[in-house]
Short mmCIF file of N, CA and C in Angstrom, two decimals:
data_model
loop_
_atom_site.label_atom_id
_atom_site.label_comp_id
_atom_site.label_asym_id
_atom_site.label_seq_id
_atom_site.Cartn_x
_atom_site.Cartn_y
_atom_site.Cartn_z
N MET L 1 63.63 14.56 41.41
CA MET L 1 63.36 13.93 40.12
C MET L 1 64.40 12.84 39.88
N LEU L 2 63.93 11.69 39.50
CA LEU L 2 64.83 10.60 39.15
C LEU L 2 65.26 10.74 37.71
N THR L 3 66.51 10.38 37.42
CA THR L 3 67.00 10.45 36.06
C THR L 3 66.13 9.62 35.13
N SER L 4 65.63 8.48 35.62
CA SER L 4 64.81 7.61 34.78
C SER L 4 63.47 8.27 34.41
N ASP L 5 63.07 9.29 35.14
CA ASP L 5 61.81 9.98 34.84
C ASP L 5 61.96 11.02 33.73
N ILE L 6 63.17 11.37 33.37
CA ILE L 6 63.38 12.46 32.42
C ILE L 6 62.67 12.22 31.09
N ASN L 7 62.68 10.98 30.59
CA ASN L 7 62.00 10.68 29.34
C ASN L 7 60.50 10.97 29.45
N TYR L 8 59.92 10.64 30.59
CA TYR L 8 58.49 10.85 30.79
C TYR L 8 58.17 12.34 30.94
N ILE L 9 59.03 13.05 31.60
CA ILE L 9 58.84 14.50 31.76
C ILE L 9 58.89 15.18 30.40
N ILE L 10 59.87 14.80 29.60
CA ILE L 10 60.00 15.37 28.25
C ILE L 10 58.81 14.94 27.40
N GLY L 11 58.39 13.69 27.54
CA GLY L 11 57.23 13.20 26.79
C GLY L 11 55.99 14.02 27.08
N LEU L 12 55.74 14.31 28.35
CA LEU L 12 54.58 15.13 28.71
C LEU L 12 54.70 16.53 28.13
N SER L 13 55.92 17.06 28.10
CA SER L 13 56.10 18.42 27.58
C SER L 13 55.88 18.47 26.06
N PHE L 14 56.04 17.33 25.38
CA PHE L 14 55.84 17.28 23.93
C PHE L 14 54.38 17.07 23.56
N PHE L 15 53.57 16.66 24.52
CA PHE L 15 52.16 16.43 24.22
C PHE L 15 51.40 17.74 24.23
N GLU L 16 50.81 18.08 23.09
CA GLU L 16 50.03 19.31 22.97
C GLU L 16 48.78 19.18 23.83
N GLY L 17 48.54 20.13 24.67
CA GLY L 17 47.37 20.10 25.53
C GLY L 17 47.74 19.96 27.00
N ILE L 18 49.01 19.67 27.26
CA ILE L 18 49.47 19.62 28.64
C ILE L 18 50.54 20.69 28.80
N GLY L 19 50.14 21.77 29.43
CA GLY L 19 51.07 22.85 29.74
C GLY L 19 51.46 22.75 31.20
N PRO L 20 52.04 23.80 31.74
CA PRO L 20 52.53 23.77 33.13
C PRO L 20 51.44 23.47 34.17
N ILE L 21 50.26 24.02 33.98
CA ILE L 21 49.20 23.82 34.98
C ILE L 21 48.71 22.38 34.96
N ARG L 22 48.45 21.85 33.77
CA ARG L 22 48.00 20.45 33.68
C ARG L 22 49.12 19.48 34.06
N TYR L 23 50.35 19.83 33.72
CA TYR L 23 51.49 18.99 34.12
C TYR L 23 51.52 18.86 35.64
N LYS L 24 51.40 19.97 36.34
CA LYS L 24 51.42 19.95 37.80
C LYS L 24 50.24 19.17 38.35
N LEU L 25 49.06 19.39 37.78
CA LEU L 25 47.87 18.66 38.21
C LEU L 25 48.09 17.15 38.09
N LEU L 26 48.58 16.73 36.94
CA LEU L 26 48.79 15.30 36.70
C LEU L 26 49.87 14.70 37.59
N THR L 27 51.00 15.39 37.70
CA THR L 27 52.09 14.82 38.51
C THR L 27 51.78 14.87 40.00
N ASP L 28 51.04 15.87 40.44
CA ASP L 28 50.59 15.90 41.84
C ASP L 28 49.63 14.74 42.10
N TYR L 29 48.74 14.49 41.16
CA TYR L 29 47.72 13.45 41.32
C TYR L 29 48.36 12.05 41.30
N PHE L 30 49.27 11.82 40.33
CA PHE L 30 49.84 10.48 40.16
C PHE L 30 51.18 10.29 40.85
N GLY L 31 51.87 11.36 41.18
CA GLY L 31 53.13 11.24 41.90
C GLY L 31 54.37 11.45 41.05
N SER L 32 54.29 11.18 39.74
CA SER L 32 55.43 11.40 38.85
C SER L 32 54.96 11.36 37.41
N ALA L 33 55.79 11.87 36.52
CA ALA L 33 55.48 11.85 35.09
C ALA L 33 55.39 10.40 34.60
N LYS L 34 56.26 9.55 35.11
CA LYS L 34 56.24 8.14 34.71
C LYS L 34 54.90 7.50 35.07
N GLN L 35 54.39 7.80 36.24
CA GLN L 35 53.11 7.23 36.66
C GLN L 35 51.95 7.77 35.83
N VAL L 36 52.08 8.99 35.32
CA VAL L 36 51.06 9.53 34.41
C VAL L 36 51.02 8.66 33.16
N PHE L 37 52.20 8.34 32.61
CA PHE L 37 52.27 7.51 31.40
C PHE L 37 51.77 6.09 31.65
N GLU L 38 51.88 5.61 32.87
CA GLU L 38 51.48 4.25 33.19
C GLU L 38 50.03 4.15 33.69
N ALA L 39 49.38 5.28 33.89
CA ALA L 39 48.02 5.30 34.44
C ALA L 39 47.02 4.72 33.44
N SER L 40 46.01 4.07 33.98
CA SER L 40 44.94 3.54 33.14
C SER L 40 44.07 4.69 32.63
N GLU L 41 43.30 4.39 31.60
CA GLU L 41 42.38 5.40 31.08
C GLU L 41 41.40 5.83 32.16
N LYS L 42 40.90 4.88 32.92
CA LYS L 42 39.95 5.19 34.00
C LYS L 42 40.58 6.14 35.01
N ASP L 43 41.82 5.87 35.40
CA ASP L 43 42.50 6.73 36.37
C ASP L 43 42.75 8.12 35.79
N LEU L 44 43.12 8.19 34.52
CA LEU L 44 43.34 9.48 33.89
C LEU L 44 42.04 10.29 33.84
N LEU L 45 40.94 9.63 33.56
CA LEU L 45 39.65 10.32 33.53
C LEU L 45 39.28 10.84 34.91
N GLY L 46 39.77 10.18 35.95
CA GLY L 46 39.48 10.59 37.32
C GLY L 46 40.12 11.90 37.72
N VAL L 47 41.07 12.37 36.95
CA VAL L 47 41.74 13.64 37.24
C VAL L 47 40.81 14.81 36.95
N GLY L 48 39.89 14.62 36.03
CA GLY L 48 38.95 15.68 35.69
C GLY L 48 39.27 16.44 34.42
N LEU L 49 40.22 15.96 33.64
CA LEU L 49 40.54 16.60 32.37
C LEU L 49 39.51 16.16 31.32
N PRO L 50 39.37 16.93 30.24
CA PRO L 50 38.41 16.56 29.20
C PRO L 50 38.69 15.17 28.62
N GLU L 51 37.61 14.43 28.39
CA GLU L 51 37.75 13.06 27.88
C GLU L 51 38.49 13.03 26.53
N LYS L 52 38.21 14.01 25.68
CA LYS L 52 38.87 14.08 24.38
C LYS L 52 40.39 14.23 24.53
N LEU L 53 40.81 15.02 25.49
CA LEU L 53 42.24 15.21 25.75
C LEU L 53 42.86 13.90 26.24
N ILE L 54 42.17 13.20 27.11
CA ILE L 54 42.67 11.92 27.61
C ILE L 54 42.80 10.92 26.48
N GLN L 55 41.81 10.87 25.58
CA GLN L 55 41.87 9.96 24.44
C GLN L 55 43.08 10.27 23.55
N LYS L 56 43.32 11.56 23.30
CA LYS L 56 44.49 11.95 22.50
C LYS L 56 45.78 11.57 23.21
N PHE L 57 45.81 11.75 24.52
CA PHE L 57 47.01 11.40 25.28
C PHE L 57 47.27 9.90 25.22
N ILE L 58 46.24 9.10 25.31
CA ILE L 58 46.41 7.65 25.25
C ILE L 58 46.98 7.25 23.89
N LEU L 59 46.49 7.83 22.82
CA LEU L 59 47.05 7.57 21.49
C LEU L 59 48.49 8.04 21.39
N PHE L 60 48.76 9.22 21.96
CA PHE L 60 50.12 9.76 21.95
C PHE L 60 51.10 8.83 22.65
N ARG L 61 50.75 8.36 23.83
CA ARG L 61 51.69 7.53 24.58
C ARG L 61 51.87 6.16 23.95
N LYS L 62 50.86 5.67 23.22
CA LYS L 62 51.00 4.39 22.52
C LYS L 62 51.91 4.51 21.30
N SER L 63 51.87 5.66 20.65
CA SER L 63 52.59 5.83 19.39
C SER L 63 53.91 6.57 19.52
N THR L 64 54.25 7.01 20.71
CA THR L 64 55.46 7.80 20.91
C THR L 64 56.55 6.99 21.56
N LYS L 65 57.74 7.11 21.01
CA LYS L 65 58.92 6.45 21.59
C LYS L 65 59.70 7.51 22.36
N LEU L 66 59.57 7.43 23.67
CA LEU L 66 60.16 8.46 24.53
C LEU L 66 61.68 8.54 24.38
N ASP L 67 62.33 7.40 24.17
CA ASP L 67 63.78 7.41 24.00
C ASP L 67 64.19 8.21 22.76
N GLU L 68 63.38 8.13 21.72
CA GLU L 68 63.69 8.87 20.49
C GLU L 68 63.53 10.37 20.71
N ILE L 69 62.50 10.77 21.44
CA ILE L 69 62.32 12.19 21.73
C ILE L 69 63.51 12.71 22.54
N TYR L 70 63.87 11.97 23.57
CA TYR L 70 64.99 12.38 24.43
C TYR L 70 66.28 12.44 23.60
N GLY L 71 66.51 11.46 22.76
CA GLY L 71 67.71 11.43 21.93
C GLY L 71 67.77 12.59 20.93
N SER L 72 66.60 13.03 20.48
CA SER L 72 66.58 14.10 19.48
C SER L 72 66.89 15.48 20.10
N ILE L 73 66.77 15.61 21.41
CA ILE L 73 67.03 16.91 22.02
C ILE L 73 68.33 16.95 22.80
N LYS L 74 69.00 15.82 22.94
CA LYS L 74 70.25 15.78 23.69
C LYS L 74 71.35 16.51 23.00
#
């Protein structure tokens, strides 16, 4: 794990609907938590998760400041 990925890892853990199994599925598919956050909607839908969950995740990543989450738990 790269130190620069920690914000993305924490971000995924804060998103309701992604637990350990979905986290592993997503990071295995994309290669890292950072790449999950950078994936297009089309690519995220290709993982096979419910469309509603993907839509919520897209809104979450647009409205969430990962640095603030990381700073609040340090």
